[in-house]
Amino acid sequence: METAQFETDLSLFKYDNLEQLPPAYRDLDEDERTERIEAALAELGDDVVILGHNYQRREIVEHADFVGDSYQLSKEAANADADYVIFGGVTFMAESADIITDDDQSVILPSMEASCPMAGMAEALQVDAAWAEITAATDDDIIPITYMNSYADLKAFCAEQGGLVCTSSNAHKAFEYAFEQGDKVLFLPDKHLGENTAHRLDMAEEIVEWDPWDPEGKDPEEAAENDIILWDGYCQVHERFRASHIEDLREERPDANVVVHPECRREVVEAADVVGSTSTICQTVADAEPGDTWAIGTEIHLAKHLDRWHPDVEVLPLCGDACMDCNAMRQIDPNYLTWVLEELVEGRERNVIEVAPEEKELAQVALDRMLEI
Ligand code: 13P
Ligand code: SF4
């Protein structure tokens, strides 16, 4: 269900069982909310585990049992014994947790509005139609790889076609695996991560960007002449960064170092000192010497966390006030967290993410292939 109130051009809600926050939870002040969250957690004990992505707000991260990148969170979900996994993240991450956890565990996404726009840029139905075109255009074997930032039905599709899932921390390994299985890779949905990974593997000459619906774009035969075919998806939070931000910073602050996420444009990654997943970004700042300066090219909440977590390091957002927060991640509001926890205390499960059984089995294959590489 999309309502006028929630409709934005940045969000595509994957699930239609959108439960809105009851009015009584809308104006809680932070002290009261913290007290209530802690009371509910004390009551629920080991029945609940809270996983928080690095881009979550401070008020979520502070209550999380584990904070990390997408790959680490999927491993934590796989190891979780709790009956309820509360996921501070976005829909595709919670779906992956549901796929990986046992059937008697429930994965709860406090707000169903937390849908990553990039995941919505490669819907399984679209990819299926494009796949028919690209595979008809070549005799070579194409292996599809989907970034974790995609929905379960696309992960299932990739598994069915011999492909797998990757995250920003293991995309290069997924490419290597794919080239052992076949001749070409179709990489979905993030063209920048795909391009950056091709460069990392010295395969920059093999890349083509392919949008099957662009009348001006390459036809399938032309696209299939290349070994790495990139879907035309991107993250608007990371596209915001430009090489000029790094040039300006280097001029003003020659002592500053730059770390960026591989969802950034190629020119940005090339100009940075370090590139890596959100956990690599965290580790880079954690390993810095006191007095060092690091500019962070990723979602703004993570830059703020790093500034708080490492007071002896100077942490700057790479493009200053122009750095964005992720509209999808922001939907996980601490009031929602209070609500879903108090509902669990009352024995009611709210906003449960349940991947359809027919997709679950196959998507699990694609995730297992990733966990094994
Ligand atoms: P990480 O896997 O690096 O945590 O990134 C997830 C993400 O959504 C980045 O935009
Ligand atoms: Fe999606 Fe970008 Fe948000 Fe990551 S930062 S969840 S890719 S919109």
Coordinates of C-alpha atoms and ligand atoms in Angstrom, one line a residue, residues 53-55 68-71 90 92-93 116 118 147-149 167-169 235 238 261-263 276-279 298-299 329, ligand 1:
H53 CA 23.7 -1.3 10.1
N54 CA 26.5 1.3 10.3
Y55 CA 24.2 3.9 8.7
G68 CA 28.3 -3.6 11.2
D69 CA 28.3 -3.8 7.5
S70 CA 25.9 -5.8 5.4
Y71 CA 28.1 -8.8 5.2
V90 CA 16.7 -1.7 5.2
F92 CA 16.8 -6.2 1.6
M93 CA 19.0 -6.7 4.6
C116 CA 16.7 1.0 -0.5
M118 CA 18.9 1.1 -5.5
Y147 CA 24.8 -7.0 -4.9
M148 CA 23.3 -7.6 -1.5
N149 CA 21.3 -4.4 -2.2
T167 CA 28.5 -7.4 -0.7
S168 CA 30.8 -4.4 -1.1
S169 CA 33.5 -6.4 0.9
C235 CA 23.0 4.9 -5.0
H238 CA 27.1 8.0 -2.9
H261 CA 32.7 3.5 -0.2
P262 CA 32.9 1.5 -3.5
E263 CA 29.4 2.7 -4.4
G276 CA 36.0 -0.3 1.2
S277 CA 32.8 -1.4 2.8
T278 CA 31.4 0.4 5.8
S279 CA 33.3 -1.9 8.1
T298 CA 29.8 7.7 2.7
E299 CA 26.4 8.1 4.4
M329 CA 17.9 3.9 6.7
Ligands
13P1 P1 28.0 -2.1 3.4 O1 27.8 -3.5 2.9 O2 29.4 -1.6 3.0 O3 27.7 -2.0 4.8 O4 27.1 -1.1 2.5 C1 25.7 -1.2 2.4 C2 25.1 -0.1 1.8 O5 23.9 0.0 1.6 C3 26.0 1.0 1.3 O6 25.2 2.0 0.8

